[in-house]
XYZ file of C-alpha atoms in Angstrom:
544
model
C -2.930 -129.877 20.044
C 0.827 -130.466 20.251
C 2.370 -127.200 21.547
C 5.399 -127.578 19.095
C 2.868 -127.842 16.122
C 0.840 -124.863 17.659
C 4.045 -122.887 17.736
C 4.928 -123.822 14.121
C 1.475 -122.993 12.803
C 1.713 -119.591 14.650
C 5.175 -118.970 13.012
C 3.682 -120.019 9.585
C 0.886 -117.613 9.962
C 3.182 -114.735 10.878
C 5.314 -115.657 7.961
C 2.316 -115.568 5.556
C 1.273 -112.293 6.875
C 4.792 -110.943 6.477
C 4.994 -112.033 2.871
C 1.715 -110.646 2.019
C 2.723 -107.461 3.713
C 5.914 -107.293 1.610
C 3.786 -108.067 -1.542
C 1.521 -105.144 -0.790
C 4.462 -102.824 -0.215
C 5.930 -103.663 -3.616
C 2.473 -103.464 -5.122
C 2.175 -100.136 -3.457
C 5.214 -98.818 -5.062
C 4.149 -100.211 -8.387
C 0.712 -98.596 -8.190
C 2.150 -95.305 -7.011
C 4.197 -95.165 -10.231
C 1.028 -95.969 -12.285
C -1.019 -93.292 -10.703
C 1.768 -90.784 -10.739
C 2.074 -91.534 -14.584
C -1.729 -90.931 -14.919
C -1.629 -87.803 -12.939
C 0.995 -86.447 -15.311
C -0.727 -87.718 -18.364
C -3.858 -86.786 -20.310
C -6.270 -86.456 -17.389
C -4.102 -83.949 -15.459
C -2.902 -82.202 -18.509
C -2.295 -78.632 -17.781
C -3.490 -75.622 -19.803
C -2.370 -72.792 -17.583
C 0.933 -71.318 -16.253
C 0.428 -70.188 -12.730
C 3.949 -68.583 -12.430
C 3.308 -66.325 -15.406
C -0.188 -65.384 -14.076
C 1.271 -64.252 -10.689
C 4.129 -62.244 -12.305
C 1.645 -60.492 -14.628
C -1.049 -59.778 -11.982
C 1.425 -58.545 -9.330
C 3.096 -56.310 -11.932
C -0.201 -54.577 -12.956
C -1.241 -54.048 -9.422
C 2.055 -52.388 -8.548
C 1.550 -50.173 -11.682
C -1.885 -49.169 -10.336
C -0.426 -48.379 -6.866
C 2.291 -46.082 -8.353
C -0.614 -43.540 -9.398
C -1.793 -42.989 -5.766
C -0.762 -42.623 -2.265
C -3.113 -45.575 -1.523
C -4.885 -48.234 -3.687
C -8.181 -49.893 -2.504
C -8.124 -53.321 -4.337
C -11.597 -55.042 -4.444
C -10.920 -58.811 -4.595
C -13.670 -60.770 -6.591
C -13.986 -64.467 -5.994
C -12.348 -66.622 -3.403
C -9.187 -65.285 -1.901
C -8.200 -68.790 -0.575
C -8.967 -72.130 -2.309
C -10.433 -71.021 -5.470
C -11.465 -74.510 -6.618
C -13.516 -73.350 -9.514
C -10.453 -71.491 -11.077
C -8.472 -74.630 -10.525
C -11.138 -76.893 -12.200
C -11.583 -74.709 -15.337
C -7.993 -73.736 -15.796
C -5.970 -77.037 -15.209
C -2.663 -75.954 -13.739
C -4.025 -72.992 -11.876
C -2.934 -72.795 -8.149
C -5.991 -72.629 -6.006
C -4.038 -70.426 -3.667
C -2.480 -68.130 -6.338
C -4.306 -64.915 -5.019
C -2.931 -65.530 -1.379
C 0.478 -66.312 -2.672
C 0.360 -63.063 -4.697
C -0.584 -61.198 -1.621
C 2.184 -62.794 0.305
C 4.639 -61.424 -2.284
C 3.049 -57.945 -1.561
C 2.557 -58.457 2.244
C 4.896 -55.604 3.342
C 2.783 -53.278 1.175
C -0.760 -54.746 1.707
C -3.354 -55.083 4.640
C -6.842 -56.618 4.294
C -10.321 -55.517 5.212
C -13.060 -58.220 5.394
C -16.667 -57.174 4.519
C -19.824 -58.993 5.448
C -23.414 -57.951 4.884
C -25.534 -57.916 7.971
C -28.489 -59.411 6.110
C -26.425 -62.595 5.186
C -25.610 -63.047 8.904
C -29.243 -62.586 9.848
C -30.583 -65.201 7.360
C -27.716 -67.708 8.082
C -26.512 -67.599 4.440
C -24.381 -70.839 3.777
C -21.333 -71.091 1.562
C -22.015 -74.050 -0.459
C -18.325 -75.295 -0.852
C -17.623 -75.304 2.999
C -21.095 -75.675 4.199
C -20.671 -73.008 6.793
C -22.495 -69.613 7.366
C -21.008 -66.400 6.392
C -20.173 -65.389 9.913
C -18.269 -68.571 10.497
C -16.616 -68.023 7.000
C -15.282 -64.628 8.292
C -13.748 -66.339 11.239
C -12.259 -68.988 9.083
C -10.962 -66.294 6.826
C -9.345 -64.418 9.707
C -7.499 -67.505 10.824
C -6.338 -68.578 7.347
C -5.063 -65.099 6.523
C -3.175 -64.862 9.726
C -1.570 -68.363 9.021
C -0.211 -66.789 5.833
C 1.453 -63.964 7.732
C -1.032 -61.360 6.390
C -2.230 -58.449 8.196
C -5.994 -58.218 8.667
C -6.956 -54.560 9.411
C -10.493 -55.056 10.471
C -14.081 -56.420 9.739
C -16.625 -54.137 8.337
C -20.342 -54.884 8.785
C -22.165 -53.375 5.831
C -25.768 -52.201 5.751
C -25.959 -52.657 9.495
C -29.249 -51.634 11.389
C -28.788 -53.207 14.777
C -29.750 -56.642 13.592
C -29.766 -58.995 16.591
C -27.790 -61.742 15.305
C -25.333 -59.535 13.677
C -24.929 -57.543 17.043
C -24.071 -60.737 18.704
C -21.340 -61.424 16.026
C -19.872 -57.975 16.502
C -19.607 -58.560 20.174
C -17.908 -61.979 19.498
C -15.291 -60.271 17.314
C -14.656 -57.234 19.546
C -14.165 -59.566 22.564
C -11.536 -61.397 20.654
C -9.790 -57.966 20.052
C -10.683 -57.811 16.330
C -11.503 -54.276 15.148
C -15.069 -53.884 13.744
C -16.490 -51.054 11.711
C -20.225 -50.577 11.234
C -21.480 -49.046 7.971
C -25.106 -48.175 7.556
C -27.202 -48.433 4.464
C -27.135 -45.131 2.500
C -30.601 -43.849 1.331
C -30.761 -43.708 -2.561
C -27.661 -45.991 -3.053
C -26.411 -46.274 -5.751
C -28.539 -43.755 -7.846
C -28.546 -40.586 -5.738
C -24.962 -39.528 -6.341
C -25.406 -36.143 -4.685
C -26.576 -37.714 -1.440
C -24.117 -40.492 -1.593
C -20.999 -38.354 -1.944
C -21.974 -36.077 1.010
C -21.932 -35.845 4.846
C -25.351 -37.547 4.784
C -23.986 -40.474 2.542
C -20.515 -41.677 2.944
C -19.811 -39.256 5.623
C -22.202 -40.911 8.162
C -20.007 -43.959 7.846
C -16.590 -44.191 9.833
C -13.268 -43.961 8.186
C -11.154 -47.199 8.422
C -7.623 -46.380 9.565
C -5.072 -48.001 7.360
C -1.334 -47.787 7.106
C -0.313 -49.758 4.001
C -0.264 -48.477 0.323
C -2.433 -51.405 -0.774
C -5.710 -52.078 0.976
C -7.240 -55.450 -0.062
C -11.091 -55.506 0.469
C -12.387 -58.956 0.390
C -15.635 -60.908 1.646
C -17.097 -64.400 2.288
C -19.176 -64.051 -0.931
C -20.761 -61.720 -3.394
C -22.916 -58.698 -2.623
C -21.153 -58.189 0.658
C -20.519 -54.479 0.120
C -16.871 -54.571 -0.913
C -17.342 -51.801 -3.596
C -19.250 -49.588 -1.331
C -16.501 -49.957 1.303
C -13.833 -49.065 -1.194
C -15.759 -45.859 -2.336
C -16.486 -44.971 1.233
C -12.721 -44.988 2.005
C -11.997 -43.014 -1.166
C -14.500 -40.247 -0.011
C -12.654 -39.979 3.373
C -9.216 -39.911 1.898
C -10.017 -37.104 -0.350
C -11.651 -35.255 2.397
C -8.350 -35.513 4.250
C -6.543 -34.265 1.136
C -4.987 -37.691 0.286
C -4.816 -39.185 -3.219
C -6.384 -42.732 -3.321
C -7.509 -44.976 -6.054
C -9.869 -48.009 -6.611
C -9.302 -51.030 -8.644
C -10.789 -54.524 -8.900
C -8.832 -57.791 -8.782
C -10.756 -59.850 -11.297
C -10.562 -63.694 -12.253
C -13.882 -64.172 -14.266
C -15.159 -63.548 -16.675
C -12.075 -63.479 -18.725
C -12.050 -60.227 -20.739
C -9.797 -61.405 -23.625
C -11.345 -64.640 -24.530
C -14.578 -64.808 -26.585
C -17.908 -64.110 -24.966
C -19.248 -67.715 -25.590
C -16.019 -69.418 -24.795
C -16.732 -72.358 -22.338
C -14.503 -70.733 -19.767
C -16.769 -67.683 -19.509
C -19.861 -69.628 -19.779
C -18.583 -71.821 -16.917
C -18.399 -68.503 -14.946
C -22.198 -67.934 -15.785
C -22.921 -71.435 -14.586
C -21.018 -70.969 -11.290
C -23.017 -67.616 -10.588
C -26.367 -68.992 -11.769
C -27.945 -67.842 -8.448
C -26.815 -64.375 -8.892
C -28.319 -64.063 -12.374
C -24.757 -62.968 -13.842
C -24.710 -62.756 -17.523
C -21.613 -62.243 -19.686
C -21.703 -59.324 -22.034
C -19.614 -57.285 -24.513
C -18.221 -54.308 -22.633
C -19.749 -51.591 -24.865
C -17.884 -48.838 -22.952
C -14.571 -50.380 -23.681
C -15.584 -50.893 -27.377
C -16.678 -47.405 -27.736
C -13.434 -45.790 -26.317
C -10.865 -48.443 -27.660
C -12.658 -50.160 -30.475
C -11.602 -53.334 -28.866
C -13.983 -56.201 -28.049
C -13.796 -57.308 -24.358
C -15.987 -59.318 -21.993
C -17.498 -58.294 -18.773
C -20.603 -59.209 -16.858
C -24.129 -57.409 -16.416
C -23.630 -56.033 -12.893
C -20.326 -54.464 -13.511
C -21.623 -52.864 -16.853
C -24.779 -51.698 -15.147
C -22.958 -50.206 -12.261
C -20.183 -48.609 -14.168
C -21.631 -45.189 -15.084
C -22.739 -44.800 -11.560
C -19.388 -45.850 -10.122
C -17.601 -43.503 -12.584
C -19.762 -40.551 -11.476
C -19.166 -41.343 -7.834
C -15.382 -41.461 -8.178
C -15.410 -38.150 -10.268
C -17.419 -36.482 -7.643
C -15.199 -37.730 -4.835
C -11.953 -36.724 -6.729
C -13.208 -33.643 -8.459
C -11.654 -34.696 -11.705
C -12.409 -36.853 -14.703
C -11.924 -40.669 -14.025
C -8.944 -42.378 -15.582
C -11.292 -45.448 -16.286
C -13.357 -45.476 -19.558
C -14.923 -49.066 -18.945
C -15.432 -51.719 -16.345
C -12.595 -53.589 -18.047
C -10.335 -50.739 -17.302
C -11.256 -50.892 -13.687
C -10.177 -54.563 -13.383
C -6.707 -56.113 -13.028
C -7.287 -59.438 -14.654
C -4.367 -61.362 -16.427
C -5.900 -64.796 -16.278
C -6.205 -64.919 -20.105
C -2.393 -64.355 -20.563
C -1.688 -67.442 -18.381
C -3.520 -69.934 -20.779
C -1.141 -72.193 -22.496
C -3.391 -74.835 -24.029
C -6.942 -73.588 -25.018
C -8.246 -77.122 -25.825
C -7.448 -78.282 -22.347
C -9.212 -75.247 -20.834
C -12.205 -75.807 -23.157
C -12.632 -79.396 -22.087
C -12.303 -78.653 -18.448
C -14.796 -75.797 -18.561
C -17.278 -78.055 -20.318
C -16.914 -80.534 -17.513
C -17.287 -77.850 -14.817
C -20.592 -76.638 -16.498
C -22.024 -80.265 -16.225
C -21.075 -80.357 -12.620
C -22.773 -76.989 -12.161
C -25.890 -78.304 -13.931
C -26.122 -81.116 -11.414
C -25.509 -78.811 -8.392
C -28.406 -76.386 -9.777
C -30.929 -79.143 -10.335
C -30.253 -80.452 -6.830
C -30.507 -76.968 -5.245
C -33.815 -76.542 -7.264
C -35.043 -79.784 -5.581
C -34.066 -78.464 -2.218
C -35.973 -75.220 -2.870
C -32.899 -73.145 -2.865
C -33.074 -71.860 -6.277
C -35.859 -70.633 -8.643
C -37.040 -71.982 -11.932
C -35.257 -69.118 -13.798
C -31.920 -70.379 -12.601
C -32.775 -73.779 -13.621
C -33.769 -72.881 -17.024
C -30.666 -70.726 -17.376
C -28.349 -73.657 -16.694
C -30.325 -75.784 -19.212
C -29.725 -73.138 -21.787
C -25.963 -73.189 -21.209
C -25.828 -76.858 -21.523
C -27.675 -76.525 -24.832
C -25.487 -73.847 -26.111
C -22.536 -76.254 -25.903
C -24.594 -79.302 -26.666
C -23.557 -80.950 -23.480
C -25.277 -83.961 -21.985
C -25.494 -85.191 -18.325
C -23.637 -88.547 -19.601
C -20.746 -86.544 -20.905
C -19.634 -86.787 -17.218
C -17.906 -90.207 -17.455
C -18.949 -91.359 -13.898
C -22.681 -90.772 -14.278
C -23.851 -93.796 -16.572
C -21.902 -96.481 -14.310
C -23.607 -95.192 -11.262
C -27.026 -95.096 -12.748
C -26.598 -98.408 -14.529
C -25.513 -100.159 -11.326
C -28.415 -98.698 -9.396
C -30.783 -99.910 -11.971
C -29.248 -103.546 -11.683
C -29.673 -103.415 -7.956
C -33.322 -102.403 -8.084
C -33.931 -105.130 -10.444
C -32.369 -107.630 -8.027
C -33.888 -106.374 -4.710
C -37.008 -104.385 -5.981
C -37.938 -100.784 -5.566
C -38.754 -101.285 -1.910
C -35.161 -101.108 -1.157
C -33.569 -97.657 -0.750
C -30.371 -98.382 -2.627
C -28.179 -95.560 -3.515
C -24.926 -95.869 -5.711
C -21.825 -93.667 -6.143
C -19.384 -94.275 -8.902
C -15.671 -92.941 -8.755
C -13.640 -92.269 -11.903
C -10.025 -92.786 -10.743
C -6.861 -91.147 -12.356
C -6.235 -94.248 -14.400
C -9.767 -94.262 -15.903
C -11.035 -97.132 -13.651
C -14.618 -96.749 -12.358
C -15.170 -97.884 -8.829
C -18.687 -98.177 -7.366
C -20.095 -98.187 -3.891
C -23.636 -98.950 -2.771
C -25.619 -98.357 0.363
C -26.131 -101.308 2.863
C -27.276 -101.754 6.380
C -23.640 -101.412 7.407
C -22.515 -98.321 5.578
C -23.706 -95.692 3.084
C -22.693 -95.652 -0.514
C -19.988 -92.989 -0.113
C -18.265 -95.044 2.586
C -18.399 -98.090 0.462
C -16.906 -96.403 -2.599
C -14.061 -94.825 -0.548
C -12.991 -98.233 0.844
C -13.342 -99.862 -2.537
C -11.300 -97.130 -4.236
C -8.356 -97.233 -1.804
C -8.442 -101.115 -1.795
C -8.060 -100.901 -5.634
C -5.323 -98.409 -5.487
C -3.404 -100.682 -2.845
C -3.994 -103.878 -4.807
C -6.044 -105.418 -2.020
C -8.510 -108.092 -2.878
C -12.182 -107.420 -2.451
C -12.394 -110.545 -0.354
C -10.086 -108.970 2.413
C -11.785 -106.775 5.078
C -9.910 -103.539 5.907
C -12.410 -102.967 8.811
C -13.423 -105.890 11.243
C -17.164 -106.563 10.825
C -17.223 -106.750 14.783
C -15.825 -103.226 14.952
C -18.447 -101.892 12.555
C -21.269 -103.676 14.342
C -20.024 -102.238 17.632
C -20.207 -98.630 16.200
C -23.646 -99.357 14.736
C -24.837 -100.626 18.091
C -23.539 -97.614 19.821
C -25.339 -95.274 17.465
C -28.605 -97.322 17.617
C -28.787 -98.308 21.308
C -26.702 -95.807 23.248
C -27.236 -92.518 21.087
C -30.732 -93.515 19.896
C -29.908 -92.522 16.283
C -32.451 -93.205 13.637
C -29.634 -93.555 11.149
C -27.533 -96.587 12.008
C -25.446 -97.160 8.906
C -22.002 -95.596 8.936
C -21.248 -92.388 7.140
C -17.914 -91.312 5.440
C -16.552 -89.613 8.831
C -17.326 -92.647 10.889
C -15.709 -95.165 8.379
C -12.572 -93.006 7.969
C -12.074 -92.766 11.779
C -12.469 -96.715 12.037
C -10.024 -97.166 9.109
C -7.307 -94.729 10.749
C -7.737 -96.710 14.064
C -7.393 -99.932 12.315
C -4.300 -98.861 10.418
C -2.405 -98.764 13.666
C -2.459 -102.549 14.092
C -3.381 -103.796 10.768
C -0.758 -103.461 7.922
C -3.249 -104.022 5.283
C -5.393 -101.217 6.660
C -2.345 -98.981 6.836
C -1.395 -99.465 3.154
C -5.143 -98.642 2.068
C -5.192 -95.666 4.419
C -2.117 -94.248 2.800
C -3.876 -94.195 -0.577
C -6.440 -91.561 0.571
C -4.221 -88.778 -0.543
C -4.359 -90.311 -4.028
C -8.102 -89.545 -4.230
C -7.676 -85.849 -4.979
C -9.008 -85.031 -8.326
C -11.201 -88.081 -8.650
C -14.592 -87.470 -10.244
C -17.836 -88.935 -8.565
C -21.459 -89.190 -9.205
C -24.176 -90.323 -6.739
C -27.635 -91.610 -7.889
C -29.042 -89.708 -4.801
C -28.367 -86.505 -3.139
C -25.652 -86.892 -0.539
C -26.053 -85.811 3.038
C -23.920 -82.798 4.088
C -21.417 -84.766 6.031
C -20.512 -87.173 3.196
C -20.456 -84.257 0.540
C -18.023 -82.233 2.685
C -15.779 -85.252 3.310
C -15.461 -85.827 -0.337
C -14.762 -82.182 -0.942
C -11.963 -82.244 1.779
C -10.490 -85.345 0.048
C -10.380 -83.380 -3.163
C -13.014 -85.517 -4.853
C -15.493 -83.553 -7.269
C -18.871 -84.984 -6.652
C -22.252 -84.440 -8.434
C -25.656 -86.031 -7.566
C -28.899 -86.743 -9.261
C -31.718 -84.637 -7.861
C -33.192 -87.712 -5.847
C -33.788 -87.887 -2.156
C -32.312 -90.939 -0.703
C -35.579 -91.831 1.088
C -39.111 -90.543 1.733
C -37.965 -89.205 5.142
C -37.941 -85.547 5.554
C -35.548 -85.322 8.428
C -33.750 -88.800 8.896
C -31.922 -89.031 5.548
């Protein structure tokens, strides 16, 4: 070929690429504006004022502190990253609690409790997919990053369990103070023994210096209440005045019992068998209807007696609602928005429950309870908009390829209402395909254009199959995103698509099969709310 013609063709090719890149940049700005509009529109409409909530909550906490030398504040729910609250209260800041503590950091320090039994059985937090001992380490790092003082870690109901002892050693060798609290015989009914030298007296006193001591944990039933009351016992033995209160989020005491917001809380705690009830103690004393949940109502008479025995005077609390500091209800600005968001959360929890039941993680009672909640609000699975498109596409593929093919489909509902689907193939799983399809749509990139070179994908698959002897050769979401980030360095088209990943936050997704943990966690980290049908992706028991 004539060298001059070759040079001209090369220049033309570069010009075409440059023009296309400029087109993508312009389209990129255009779609950014579109999606920003939708994020501020109906789908992202807010129904909650986070600033008002923080102001109200901090005000009431400080009022409680003024009554004592020291206030032990039990924190219910997640201290950092409260995704449930963010989903059911559009506008809620998932880190509202930690920001509130930052405002009070000169007056507050933190104790983290973890139950030894949860460490022994490797209990896992579903949202992060990590065990409770690892969650304690994560909490320590996160709290320190916010500039908050962590006093210590308390191991509750400790009886020299081997895995727990290893965990204690790990903490102490990293210079983290650890206290070990034993299980008290007769707890919580035998008040005489509990409030004595043979009860709280056998557990060490935790040295604290700030007027507010926040007691938190990686999950429920970790011993937060017992730790607070144990501290009260020792404080009064030393002649100091101390109080106990509970930082609550759900249920919301000043919205109706059967409000979808409170039913969403029941759905979220289905494994704990929590049931919302009218606080009869509060009604008897104040003639005011408020909502609390069964565990607090059942424990209230005992807790009240323990506090009165410790302090030697009548408790200032007349109900579990009195004990809580919960101003969430006063932050709601649009009830209709909260109602709809709560209904969608209940449907998400329904899918989560049926999947956990299928995996053997939940009993039939929990499954039946979530079905009752769905019936109470007359909700259907298909009320989640991304469910039907995923199922319908899967049916079409089965009709085309036959049932012998293990084809899974996932559907994304994007901020503008567009449904994007992805299917599994020999190259990549459905989650990876949907992610690439979604960011291509957001960037205005044609389906015919490859973001990732087929040769690169083949090389990675060959590595997995031949060199790593992996039984699963198709690429998962992590592997695809790493390949995309590398391609973005040299490929302008891939770079533009890569920049759209942050816009996936808030996307709703549904899969026709249960996702593997890797893909599920990747979607959560991207801010995508995903649900799954209770169907295994294959007949394999291990290689799935």
